[in-house]
mmCIF file of C-alpha atoms and ligand atoms in Angstrom:
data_model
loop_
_atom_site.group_PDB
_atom_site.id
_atom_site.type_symbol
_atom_site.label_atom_id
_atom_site.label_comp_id
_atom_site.label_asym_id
_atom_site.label_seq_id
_atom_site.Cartn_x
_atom_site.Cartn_y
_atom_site.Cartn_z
ATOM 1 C CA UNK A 135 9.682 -10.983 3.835
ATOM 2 C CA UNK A 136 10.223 -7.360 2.593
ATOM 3 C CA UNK A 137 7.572 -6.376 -0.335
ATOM 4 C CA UNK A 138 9.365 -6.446 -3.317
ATOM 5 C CA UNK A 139 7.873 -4.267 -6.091
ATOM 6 C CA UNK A 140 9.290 -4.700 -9.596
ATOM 7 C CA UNK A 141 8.451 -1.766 -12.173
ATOM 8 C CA UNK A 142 10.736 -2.031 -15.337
ATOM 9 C CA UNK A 143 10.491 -0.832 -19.081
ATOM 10 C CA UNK A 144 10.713 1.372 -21.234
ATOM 11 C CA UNK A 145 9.377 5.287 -21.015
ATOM 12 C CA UNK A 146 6.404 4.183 -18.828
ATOM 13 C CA UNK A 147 6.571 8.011 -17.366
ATOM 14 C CA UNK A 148 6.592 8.852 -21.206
ATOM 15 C CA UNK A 149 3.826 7.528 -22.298
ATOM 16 C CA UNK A 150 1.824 8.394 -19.463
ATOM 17 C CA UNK A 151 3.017 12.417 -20.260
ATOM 18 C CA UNK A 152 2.716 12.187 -23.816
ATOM 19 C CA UNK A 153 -0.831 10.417 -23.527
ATOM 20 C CA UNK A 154 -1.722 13.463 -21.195
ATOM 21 C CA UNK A 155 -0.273 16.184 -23.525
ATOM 22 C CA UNK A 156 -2.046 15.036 -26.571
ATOM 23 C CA UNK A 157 -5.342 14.591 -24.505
ATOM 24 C CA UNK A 158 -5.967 17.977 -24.269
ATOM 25 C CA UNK A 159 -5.508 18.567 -28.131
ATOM 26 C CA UNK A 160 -7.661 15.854 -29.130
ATOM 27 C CA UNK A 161 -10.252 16.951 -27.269
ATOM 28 C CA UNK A 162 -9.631 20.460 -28.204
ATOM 29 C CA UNK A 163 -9.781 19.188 -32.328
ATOM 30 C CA UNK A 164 -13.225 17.442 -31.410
ATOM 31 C CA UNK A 165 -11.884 13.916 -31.609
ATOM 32 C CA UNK A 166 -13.379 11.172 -29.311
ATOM 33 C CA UNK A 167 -12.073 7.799 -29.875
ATOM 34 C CA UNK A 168 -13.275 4.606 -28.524
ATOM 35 C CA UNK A 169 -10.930 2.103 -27.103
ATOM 36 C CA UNK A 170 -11.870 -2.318 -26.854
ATOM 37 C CA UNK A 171 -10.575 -4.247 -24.272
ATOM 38 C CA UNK A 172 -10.975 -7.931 -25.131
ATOM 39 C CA UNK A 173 -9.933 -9.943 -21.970
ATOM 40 C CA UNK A 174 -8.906 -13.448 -21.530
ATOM 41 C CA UNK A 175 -12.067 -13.984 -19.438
ATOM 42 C CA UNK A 176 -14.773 -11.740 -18.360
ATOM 43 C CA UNK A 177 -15.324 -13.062 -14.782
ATOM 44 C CA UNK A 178 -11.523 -13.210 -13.348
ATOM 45 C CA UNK A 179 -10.433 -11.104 -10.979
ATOM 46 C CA UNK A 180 -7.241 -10.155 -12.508
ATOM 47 C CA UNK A 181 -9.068 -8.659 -15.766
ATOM 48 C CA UNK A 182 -11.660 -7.036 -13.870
ATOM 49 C CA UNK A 183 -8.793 -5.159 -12.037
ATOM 50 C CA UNK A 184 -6.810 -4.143 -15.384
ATOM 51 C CA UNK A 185 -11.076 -2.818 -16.780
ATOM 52 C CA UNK A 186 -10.777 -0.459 -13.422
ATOM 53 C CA UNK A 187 -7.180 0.533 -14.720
ATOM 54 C CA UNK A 188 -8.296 0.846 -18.161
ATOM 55 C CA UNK A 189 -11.434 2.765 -17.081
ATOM 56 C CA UNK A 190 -9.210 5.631 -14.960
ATOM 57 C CA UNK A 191 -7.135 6.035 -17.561
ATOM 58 C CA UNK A 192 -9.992 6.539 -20.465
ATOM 59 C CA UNK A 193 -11.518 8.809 -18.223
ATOM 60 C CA UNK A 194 -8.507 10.899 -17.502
ATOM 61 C CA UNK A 195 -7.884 10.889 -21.511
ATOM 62 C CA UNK A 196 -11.765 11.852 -22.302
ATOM 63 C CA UNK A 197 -12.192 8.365 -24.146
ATOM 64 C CA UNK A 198 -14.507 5.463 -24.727
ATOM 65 C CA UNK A 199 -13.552 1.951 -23.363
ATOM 66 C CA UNK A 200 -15.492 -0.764 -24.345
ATOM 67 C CA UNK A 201 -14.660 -3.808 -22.401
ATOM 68 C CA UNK A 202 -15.938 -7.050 -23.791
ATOM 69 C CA UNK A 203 -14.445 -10.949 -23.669
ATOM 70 C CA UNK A 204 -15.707 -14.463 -23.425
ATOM 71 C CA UNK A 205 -16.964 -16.452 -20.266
ATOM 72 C CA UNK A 206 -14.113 -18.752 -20.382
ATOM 73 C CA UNK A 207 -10.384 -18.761 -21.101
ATOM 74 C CA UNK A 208 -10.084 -20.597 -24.567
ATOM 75 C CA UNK A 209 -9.460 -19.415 -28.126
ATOM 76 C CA UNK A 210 -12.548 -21.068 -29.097
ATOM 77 C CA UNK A 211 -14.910 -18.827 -26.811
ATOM 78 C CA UNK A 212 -12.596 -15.804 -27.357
ATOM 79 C CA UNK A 213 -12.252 -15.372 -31.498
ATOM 80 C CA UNK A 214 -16.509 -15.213 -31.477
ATOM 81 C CA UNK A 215 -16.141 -12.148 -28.909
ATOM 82 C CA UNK A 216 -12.806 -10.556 -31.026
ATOM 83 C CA UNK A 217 -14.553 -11.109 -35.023
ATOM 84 C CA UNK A 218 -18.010 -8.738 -32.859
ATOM 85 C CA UNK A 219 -15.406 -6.177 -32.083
ATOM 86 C CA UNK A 220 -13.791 -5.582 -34.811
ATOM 87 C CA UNK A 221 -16.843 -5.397 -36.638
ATOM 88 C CA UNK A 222 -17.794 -2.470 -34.440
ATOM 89 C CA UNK A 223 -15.178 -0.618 -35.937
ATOM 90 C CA UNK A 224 -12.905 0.483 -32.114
ATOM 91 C CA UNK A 225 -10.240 2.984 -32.564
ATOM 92 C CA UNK A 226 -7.437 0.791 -31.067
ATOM 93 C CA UNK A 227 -7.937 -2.622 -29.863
ATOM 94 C CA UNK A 228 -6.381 -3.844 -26.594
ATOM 95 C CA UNK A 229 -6.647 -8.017 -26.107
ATOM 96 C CA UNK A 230 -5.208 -10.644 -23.882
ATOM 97 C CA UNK A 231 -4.845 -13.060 -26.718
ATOM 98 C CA UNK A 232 -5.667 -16.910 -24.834
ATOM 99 C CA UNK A 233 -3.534 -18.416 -27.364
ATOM 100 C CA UNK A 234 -0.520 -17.648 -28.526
ATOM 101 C CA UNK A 235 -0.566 -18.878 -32.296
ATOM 102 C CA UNK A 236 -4.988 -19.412 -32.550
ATOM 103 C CA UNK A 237 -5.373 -15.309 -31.936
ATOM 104 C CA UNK A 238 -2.688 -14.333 -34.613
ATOM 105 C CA UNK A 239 -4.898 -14.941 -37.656
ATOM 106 C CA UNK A 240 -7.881 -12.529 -36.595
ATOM 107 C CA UNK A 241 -5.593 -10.321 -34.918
ATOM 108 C CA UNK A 242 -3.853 -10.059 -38.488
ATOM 109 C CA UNK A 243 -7.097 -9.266 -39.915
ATOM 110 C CA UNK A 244 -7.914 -6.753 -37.855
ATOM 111 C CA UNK A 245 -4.497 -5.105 -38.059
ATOM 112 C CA UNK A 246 -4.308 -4.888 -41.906
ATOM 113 C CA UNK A 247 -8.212 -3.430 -41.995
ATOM 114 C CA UNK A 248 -6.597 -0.202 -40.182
ATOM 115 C CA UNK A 249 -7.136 -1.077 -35.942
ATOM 116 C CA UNK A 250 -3.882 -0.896 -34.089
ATOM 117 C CA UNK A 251 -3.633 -3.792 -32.138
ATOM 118 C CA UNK A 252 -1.813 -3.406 -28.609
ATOM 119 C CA UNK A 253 -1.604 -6.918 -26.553
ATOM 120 C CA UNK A 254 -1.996 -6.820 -22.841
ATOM 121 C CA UNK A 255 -1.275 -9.634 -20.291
ATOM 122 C CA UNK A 256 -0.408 -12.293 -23.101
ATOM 123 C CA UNK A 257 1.084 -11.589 -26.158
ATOM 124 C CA UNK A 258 0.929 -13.981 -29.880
ATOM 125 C CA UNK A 259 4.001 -15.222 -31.794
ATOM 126 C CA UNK A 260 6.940 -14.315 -29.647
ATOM 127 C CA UNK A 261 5.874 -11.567 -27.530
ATOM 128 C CA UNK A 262 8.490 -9.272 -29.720
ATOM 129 C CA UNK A 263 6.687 -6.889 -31.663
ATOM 130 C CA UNK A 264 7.924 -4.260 -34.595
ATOM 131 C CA UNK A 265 10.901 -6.306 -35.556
ATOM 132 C CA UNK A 266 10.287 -7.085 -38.967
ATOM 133 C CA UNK A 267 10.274 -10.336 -38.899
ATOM 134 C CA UNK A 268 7.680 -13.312 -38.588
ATOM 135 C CA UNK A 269 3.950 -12.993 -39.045
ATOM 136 C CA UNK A 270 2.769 -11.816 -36.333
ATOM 137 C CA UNK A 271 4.884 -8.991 -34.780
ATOM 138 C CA UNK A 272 2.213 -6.581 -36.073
ATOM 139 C CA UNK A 273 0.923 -5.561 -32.473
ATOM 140 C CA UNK A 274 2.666 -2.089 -31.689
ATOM 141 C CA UNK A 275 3.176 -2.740 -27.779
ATOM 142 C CA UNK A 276 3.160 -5.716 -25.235
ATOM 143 C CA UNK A 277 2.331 -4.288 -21.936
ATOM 144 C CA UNK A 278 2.530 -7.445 -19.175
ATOM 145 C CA UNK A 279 4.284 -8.405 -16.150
ATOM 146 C CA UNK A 280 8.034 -9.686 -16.932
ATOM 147 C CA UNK A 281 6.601 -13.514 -16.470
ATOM 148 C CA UNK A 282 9.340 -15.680 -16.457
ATOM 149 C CA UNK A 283 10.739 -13.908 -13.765
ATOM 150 C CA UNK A 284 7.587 -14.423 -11.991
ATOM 151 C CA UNK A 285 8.310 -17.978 -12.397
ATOM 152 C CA UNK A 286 11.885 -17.184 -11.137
ATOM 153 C CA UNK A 287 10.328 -15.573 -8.157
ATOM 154 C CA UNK A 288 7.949 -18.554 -7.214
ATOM 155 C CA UNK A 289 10.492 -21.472 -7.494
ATOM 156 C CA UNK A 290 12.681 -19.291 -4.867
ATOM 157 C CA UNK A 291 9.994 -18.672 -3.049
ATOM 158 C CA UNK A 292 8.693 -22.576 -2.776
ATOM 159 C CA UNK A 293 12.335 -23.895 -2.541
ATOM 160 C CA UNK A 294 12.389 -21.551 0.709
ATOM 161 C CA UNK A 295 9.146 -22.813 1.826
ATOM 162 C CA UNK A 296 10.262 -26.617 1.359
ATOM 163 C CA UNK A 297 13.513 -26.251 3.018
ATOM 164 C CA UNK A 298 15.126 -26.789 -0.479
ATOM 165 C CA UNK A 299 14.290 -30.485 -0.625
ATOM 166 C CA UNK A 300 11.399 -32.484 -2.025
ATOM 167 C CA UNK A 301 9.000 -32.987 -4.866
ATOM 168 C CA UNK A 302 6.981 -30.151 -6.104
ATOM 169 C CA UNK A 303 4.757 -30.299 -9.786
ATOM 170 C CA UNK A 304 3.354 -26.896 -11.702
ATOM 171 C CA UNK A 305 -0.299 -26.235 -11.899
ATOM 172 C CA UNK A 306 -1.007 -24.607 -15.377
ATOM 173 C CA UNK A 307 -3.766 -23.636 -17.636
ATOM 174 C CA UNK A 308 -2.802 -25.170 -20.542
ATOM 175 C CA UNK A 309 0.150 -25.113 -23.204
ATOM 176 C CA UNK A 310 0.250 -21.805 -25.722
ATOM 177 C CA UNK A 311 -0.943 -19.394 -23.030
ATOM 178 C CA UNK A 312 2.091 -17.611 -23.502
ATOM 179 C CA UNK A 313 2.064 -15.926 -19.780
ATOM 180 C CA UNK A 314 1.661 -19.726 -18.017
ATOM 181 C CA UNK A 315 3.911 -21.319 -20.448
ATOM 182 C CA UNK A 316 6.409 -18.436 -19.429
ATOM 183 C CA UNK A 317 5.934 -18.472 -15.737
ATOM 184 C CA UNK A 318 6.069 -23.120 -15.716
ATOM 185 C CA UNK A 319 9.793 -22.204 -17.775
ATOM 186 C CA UNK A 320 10.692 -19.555 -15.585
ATOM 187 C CA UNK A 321 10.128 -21.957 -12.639
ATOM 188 C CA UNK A 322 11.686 -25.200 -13.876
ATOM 189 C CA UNK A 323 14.985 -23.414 -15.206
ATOM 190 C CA UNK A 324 14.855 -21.570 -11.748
ATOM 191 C CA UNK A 325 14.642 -25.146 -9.922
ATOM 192 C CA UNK A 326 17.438 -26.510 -11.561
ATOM 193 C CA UNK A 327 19.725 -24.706 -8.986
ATOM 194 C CA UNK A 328 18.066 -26.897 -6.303
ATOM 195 C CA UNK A 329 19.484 -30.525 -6.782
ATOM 196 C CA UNK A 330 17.329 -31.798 -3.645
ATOM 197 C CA UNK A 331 13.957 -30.567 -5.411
ATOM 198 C CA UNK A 332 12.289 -33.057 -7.939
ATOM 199 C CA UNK A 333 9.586 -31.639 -10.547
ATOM 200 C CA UNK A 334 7.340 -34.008 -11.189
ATOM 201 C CA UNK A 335 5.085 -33.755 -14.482
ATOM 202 C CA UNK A 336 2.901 -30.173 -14.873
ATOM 203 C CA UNK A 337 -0.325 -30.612 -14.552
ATOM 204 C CA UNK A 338 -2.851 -29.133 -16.978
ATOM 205 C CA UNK A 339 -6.639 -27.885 -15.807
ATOM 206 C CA UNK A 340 -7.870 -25.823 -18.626
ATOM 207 C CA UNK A 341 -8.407 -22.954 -16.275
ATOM 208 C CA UNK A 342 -10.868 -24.702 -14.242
ATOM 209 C CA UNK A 343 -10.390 -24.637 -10.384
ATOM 210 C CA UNK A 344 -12.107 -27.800 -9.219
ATOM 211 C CA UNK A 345 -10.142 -29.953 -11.560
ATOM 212 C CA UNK A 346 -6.735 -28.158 -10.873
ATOM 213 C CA UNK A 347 -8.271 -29.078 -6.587
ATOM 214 C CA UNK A 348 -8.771 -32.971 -8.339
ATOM 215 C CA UNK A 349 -5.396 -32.805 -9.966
ATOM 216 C CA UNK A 350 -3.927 -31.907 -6.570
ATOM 217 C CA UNK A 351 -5.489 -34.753 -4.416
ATOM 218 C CA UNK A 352 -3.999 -37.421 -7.332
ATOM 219 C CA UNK A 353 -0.732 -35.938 -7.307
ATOM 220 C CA UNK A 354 -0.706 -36.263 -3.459
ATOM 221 C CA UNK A 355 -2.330 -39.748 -3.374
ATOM 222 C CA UNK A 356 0.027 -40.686 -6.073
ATOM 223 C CA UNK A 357 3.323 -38.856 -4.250
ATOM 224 C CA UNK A 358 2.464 -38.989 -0.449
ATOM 225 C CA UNK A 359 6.045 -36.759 0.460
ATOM 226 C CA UNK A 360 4.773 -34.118 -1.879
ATOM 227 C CA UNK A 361 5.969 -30.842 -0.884
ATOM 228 C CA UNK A 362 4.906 -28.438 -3.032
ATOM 229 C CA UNK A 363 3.003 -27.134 -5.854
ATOM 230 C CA UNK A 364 3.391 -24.089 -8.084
ATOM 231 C CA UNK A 365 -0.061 -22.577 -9.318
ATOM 232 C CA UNK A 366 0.739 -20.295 -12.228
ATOM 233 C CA UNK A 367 -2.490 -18.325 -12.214
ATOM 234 C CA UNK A 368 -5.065 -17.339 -9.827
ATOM 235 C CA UNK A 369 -7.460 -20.908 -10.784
ATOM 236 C CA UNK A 370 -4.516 -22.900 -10.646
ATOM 237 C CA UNK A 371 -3.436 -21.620 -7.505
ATOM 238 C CA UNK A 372 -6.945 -21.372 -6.013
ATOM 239 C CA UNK A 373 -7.557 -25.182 -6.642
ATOM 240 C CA UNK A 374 -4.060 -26.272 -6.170
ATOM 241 C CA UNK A 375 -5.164 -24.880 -2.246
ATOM 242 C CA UNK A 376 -8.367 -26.680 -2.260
ATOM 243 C CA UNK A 377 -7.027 -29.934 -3.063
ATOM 244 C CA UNK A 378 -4.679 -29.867 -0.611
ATOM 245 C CA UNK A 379 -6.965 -28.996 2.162
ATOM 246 C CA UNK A 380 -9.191 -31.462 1.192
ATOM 247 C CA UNK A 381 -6.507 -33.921 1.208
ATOM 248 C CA UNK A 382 -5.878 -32.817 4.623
ATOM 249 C CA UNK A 383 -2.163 -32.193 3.894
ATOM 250 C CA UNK A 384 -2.684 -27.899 4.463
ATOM 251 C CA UNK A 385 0.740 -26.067 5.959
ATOM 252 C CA UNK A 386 2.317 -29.715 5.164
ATOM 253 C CA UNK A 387 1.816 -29.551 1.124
ATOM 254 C CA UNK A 388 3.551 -25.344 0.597
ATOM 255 C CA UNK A 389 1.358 -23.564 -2.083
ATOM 256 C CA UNK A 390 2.685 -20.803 -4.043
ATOM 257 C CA UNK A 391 0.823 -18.973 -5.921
ATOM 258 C CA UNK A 392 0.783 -16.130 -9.144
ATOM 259 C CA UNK A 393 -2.137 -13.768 -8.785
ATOM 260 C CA UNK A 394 -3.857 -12.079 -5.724
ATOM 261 C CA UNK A 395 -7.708 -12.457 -5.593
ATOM 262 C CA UNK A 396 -9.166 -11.818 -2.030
ATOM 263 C CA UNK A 397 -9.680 -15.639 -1.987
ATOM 264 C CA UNK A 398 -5.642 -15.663 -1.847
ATOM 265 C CA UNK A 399 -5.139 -13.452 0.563
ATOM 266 C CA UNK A 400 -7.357 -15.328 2.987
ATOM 267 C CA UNK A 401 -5.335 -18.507 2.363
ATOM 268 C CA UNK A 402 -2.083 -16.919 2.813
ATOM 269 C CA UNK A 403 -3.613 -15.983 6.253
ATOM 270 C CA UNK A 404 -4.607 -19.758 7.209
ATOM 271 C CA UNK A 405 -1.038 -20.792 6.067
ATOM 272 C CA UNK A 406 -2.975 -22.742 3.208
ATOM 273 C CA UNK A 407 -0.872 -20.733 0.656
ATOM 274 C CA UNK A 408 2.483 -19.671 1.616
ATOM 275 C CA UNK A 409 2.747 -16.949 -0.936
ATOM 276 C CA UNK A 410 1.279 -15.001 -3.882
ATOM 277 C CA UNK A 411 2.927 -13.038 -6.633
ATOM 278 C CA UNK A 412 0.507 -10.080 -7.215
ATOM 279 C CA UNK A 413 0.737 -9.227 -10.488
ATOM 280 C CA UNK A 414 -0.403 -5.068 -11.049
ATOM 281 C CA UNK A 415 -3.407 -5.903 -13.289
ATOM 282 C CA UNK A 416 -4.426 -2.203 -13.332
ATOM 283 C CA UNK A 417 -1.218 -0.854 -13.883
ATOM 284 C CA UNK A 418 -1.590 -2.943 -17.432
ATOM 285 C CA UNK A 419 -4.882 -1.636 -18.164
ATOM 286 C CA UNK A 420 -3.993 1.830 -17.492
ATOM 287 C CA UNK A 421 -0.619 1.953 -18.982
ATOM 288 C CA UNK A 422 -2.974 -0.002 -22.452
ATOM 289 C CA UNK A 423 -5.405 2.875 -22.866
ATOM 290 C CA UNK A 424 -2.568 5.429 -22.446
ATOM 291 C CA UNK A 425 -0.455 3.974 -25.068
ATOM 292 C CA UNK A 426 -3.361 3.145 -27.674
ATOM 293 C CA UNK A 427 -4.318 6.574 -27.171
ATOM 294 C CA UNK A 428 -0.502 8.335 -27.918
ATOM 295 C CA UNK A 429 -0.429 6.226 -30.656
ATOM 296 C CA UNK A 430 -3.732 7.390 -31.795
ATOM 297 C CA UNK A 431 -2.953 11.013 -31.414
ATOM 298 C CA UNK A 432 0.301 10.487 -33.164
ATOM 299 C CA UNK A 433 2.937 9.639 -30.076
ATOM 300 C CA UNK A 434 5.717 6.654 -30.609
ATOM 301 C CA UNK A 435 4.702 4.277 -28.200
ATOM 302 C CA UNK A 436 7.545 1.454 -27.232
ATOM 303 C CA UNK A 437 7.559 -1.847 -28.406
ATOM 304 C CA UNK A 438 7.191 -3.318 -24.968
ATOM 305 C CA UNK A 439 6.282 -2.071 -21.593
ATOM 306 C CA UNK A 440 6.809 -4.553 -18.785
ATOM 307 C CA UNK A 441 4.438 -3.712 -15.493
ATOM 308 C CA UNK A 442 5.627 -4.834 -11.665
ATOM 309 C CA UNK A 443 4.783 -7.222 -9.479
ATOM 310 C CA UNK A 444 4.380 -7.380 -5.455
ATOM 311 C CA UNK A 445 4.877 -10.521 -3.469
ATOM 312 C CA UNK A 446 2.974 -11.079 -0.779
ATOM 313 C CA UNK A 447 3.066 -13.234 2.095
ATOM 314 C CA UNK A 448 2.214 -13.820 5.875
ATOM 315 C CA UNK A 449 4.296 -10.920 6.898
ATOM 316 C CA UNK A 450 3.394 -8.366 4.952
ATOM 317 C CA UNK A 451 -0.540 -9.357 4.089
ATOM 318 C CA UNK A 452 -1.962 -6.364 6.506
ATOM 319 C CA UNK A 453 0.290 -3.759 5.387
ATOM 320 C CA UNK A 454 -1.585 -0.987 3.926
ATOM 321 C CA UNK A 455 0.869 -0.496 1.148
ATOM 322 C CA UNK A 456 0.117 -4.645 0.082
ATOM 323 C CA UNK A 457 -3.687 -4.133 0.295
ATOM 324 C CA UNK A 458 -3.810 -1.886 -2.653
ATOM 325 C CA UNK A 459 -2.074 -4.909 -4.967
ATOM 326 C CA UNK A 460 -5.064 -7.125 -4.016
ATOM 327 C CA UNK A 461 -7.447 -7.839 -7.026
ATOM 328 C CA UNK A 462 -11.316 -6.579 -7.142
ATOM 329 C CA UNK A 463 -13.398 -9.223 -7.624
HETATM 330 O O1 T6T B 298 -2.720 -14.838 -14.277
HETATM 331 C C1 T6T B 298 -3.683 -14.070 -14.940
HETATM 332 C C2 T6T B 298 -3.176 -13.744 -16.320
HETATM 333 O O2 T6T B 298 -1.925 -13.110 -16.213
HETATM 334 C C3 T6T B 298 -3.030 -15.027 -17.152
HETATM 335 O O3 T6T B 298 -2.639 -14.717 -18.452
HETATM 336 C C4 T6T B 298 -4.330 -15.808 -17.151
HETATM 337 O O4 T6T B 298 -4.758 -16.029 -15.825
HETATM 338 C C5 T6T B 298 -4.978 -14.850 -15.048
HETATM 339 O O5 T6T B 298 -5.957 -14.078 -15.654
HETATM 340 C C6 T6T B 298 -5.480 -15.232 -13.660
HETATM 341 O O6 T6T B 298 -6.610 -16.039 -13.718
#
């Protein structure tokens, strides 16, 4: 399959120039500013790649990131981690909000004490920001992959795999992640133009690979002629793999899955997983700290800014130009 990179939105050059032009003068005026990034979850390979982004650009821009989230991916774990950095007073604050309705109220707070509040990755409310209307369109940018196409992408992608016939079920975090929720809708609308494919019911694993691997072997004990299984995000996908190898059903049950951890890339070698939707982690990250930073130094940044994607698959997995999508761990 030809890589297929997706870059769309709007004045991503723009920002970048502006962020760039205003560096110097900042710098020249004696202003340092210090940028938080609040990720979903400290320890996943996806936000560790958008802190590398995030890093380059705060170096290029002569700022301070601070980079601090939770140990798991839950609201719960995550407003503790937000209410510390806000009290240390950042310049801008950059979060992947882990819920889309639970993050709105401190986010609020922070917003109306004077922090600009950028989302990356996930967004709260509706994603649509600077509208005017509802309560929580008070973020100034959304900077993510375009994630119901991702869905879009993975239900062609495992309708291919399966021949266009059979029953496949969604692997998911849980509901009100707004980028899961968006990539499970983006795959079941998508799958409606295959009458020979049945979705059975999503499963939901809180973000935990071993139970997502369970999940998998009851599904398959449960459906024997399962055929495939969509894992929305890199644990979902990861365990979604696991369970089917240790149901011994691997190259029989297809595996498609959204992220691009090394672990992924091994299993799309095996033929465990038949693809992976790389998302560009540090394309967010860097693309975060340059907008939060034109907006501090007094640029319009846009409402939205949607980053690419690159799939990947058996024969394209050793191309040089693939490699570089591949997370860090
Ligand atoms: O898929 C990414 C991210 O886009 C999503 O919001 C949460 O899960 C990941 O971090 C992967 O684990």
């Amino acid at each position: 399959m030809e890589r297929r990179s997706i870059l769309s939105g709007v004045g991503l050059g723009a920002i970048g120039a502006a962020a760039m032009l205003t560096a110097g003068k900042a710098r020249a005026e004696g202003k340092s500013f210090t940028i938080a990034l609040v990720p979903g979850l400290t320890t996943d390979a996806f936000y560790i790649t958008m802190h590398k982004g995030a890093l380059a650009a705060a170096k290029a821009l002569g700022v301070k990131l601070v980079f601090q989230g939770a140990p798991s991916f839950n609201p719960v774990q995550q407003v503790p981690v937000l209410d510390a950095v806000i009290a240390r007073r950042p310049d801008a604050l950059l979060i992947a909000p882990t819920d889309k309705t639970q993050l709105i109220e401190p986010l609020q707070g922070a917003s109306s004490s004077g922090i600009p509040v950028i989302t990356v990755d996930t967004y709260i409310g509706t994603g649509v920001y600077q509208t005017g209307s509802g309560s929580a369109d008070f973020p100034l940018s959304y900077i993510a992959s375009n994630n119901t196409l991702g869905g879009q992408i993975a239900a062609r992608a495992l309708a291919k795999a399966i021949g266009g016939k059979g029953k496949v079920y969604v692997s998911n975090i849980e509901a009100g992640v707004s980028t899961t929720d968006q990539r499970r809708e983006g795959f079941i609308s998508e799958m409606k133009n295959y009458p020979g494919i049945t979705v059975l019911d999503t499963q939901y694993n809180d973000d935990d690979a071993n139970k997502a691997a369970s999940q998998a072997q009851s599904v398959l004990a449960r459906n024997p002629d399962l055929a495939g299984i969509f894992g929305t995000n890199l644990f979902s996908a990861m365990g979604a793999g696991s369970g089917v190898q240790q149901s011994g059903a691997a190259g029989k049950v297809k595996v498609v899955a959204f992220d691009a951890p090394e672990s992924i890339i091994g299993n799309i070698k095996t033929g465990l997983i038949s693809i992976a939707i790389a998302q560009h982690p540090a394309e967010i990250g860097w693309f975060g700290v340059a907008a939060a930073y034109a907006h501090l130094t007094g640029q319009s940044i846009p409402p939205a800014i949607a980053t690419g994607f690159t799939v990947i698959d058996k024969t394209n997995v050793d191309d040089p130009s693939t490699k570089k999508y591949v997370y860090s761990e």
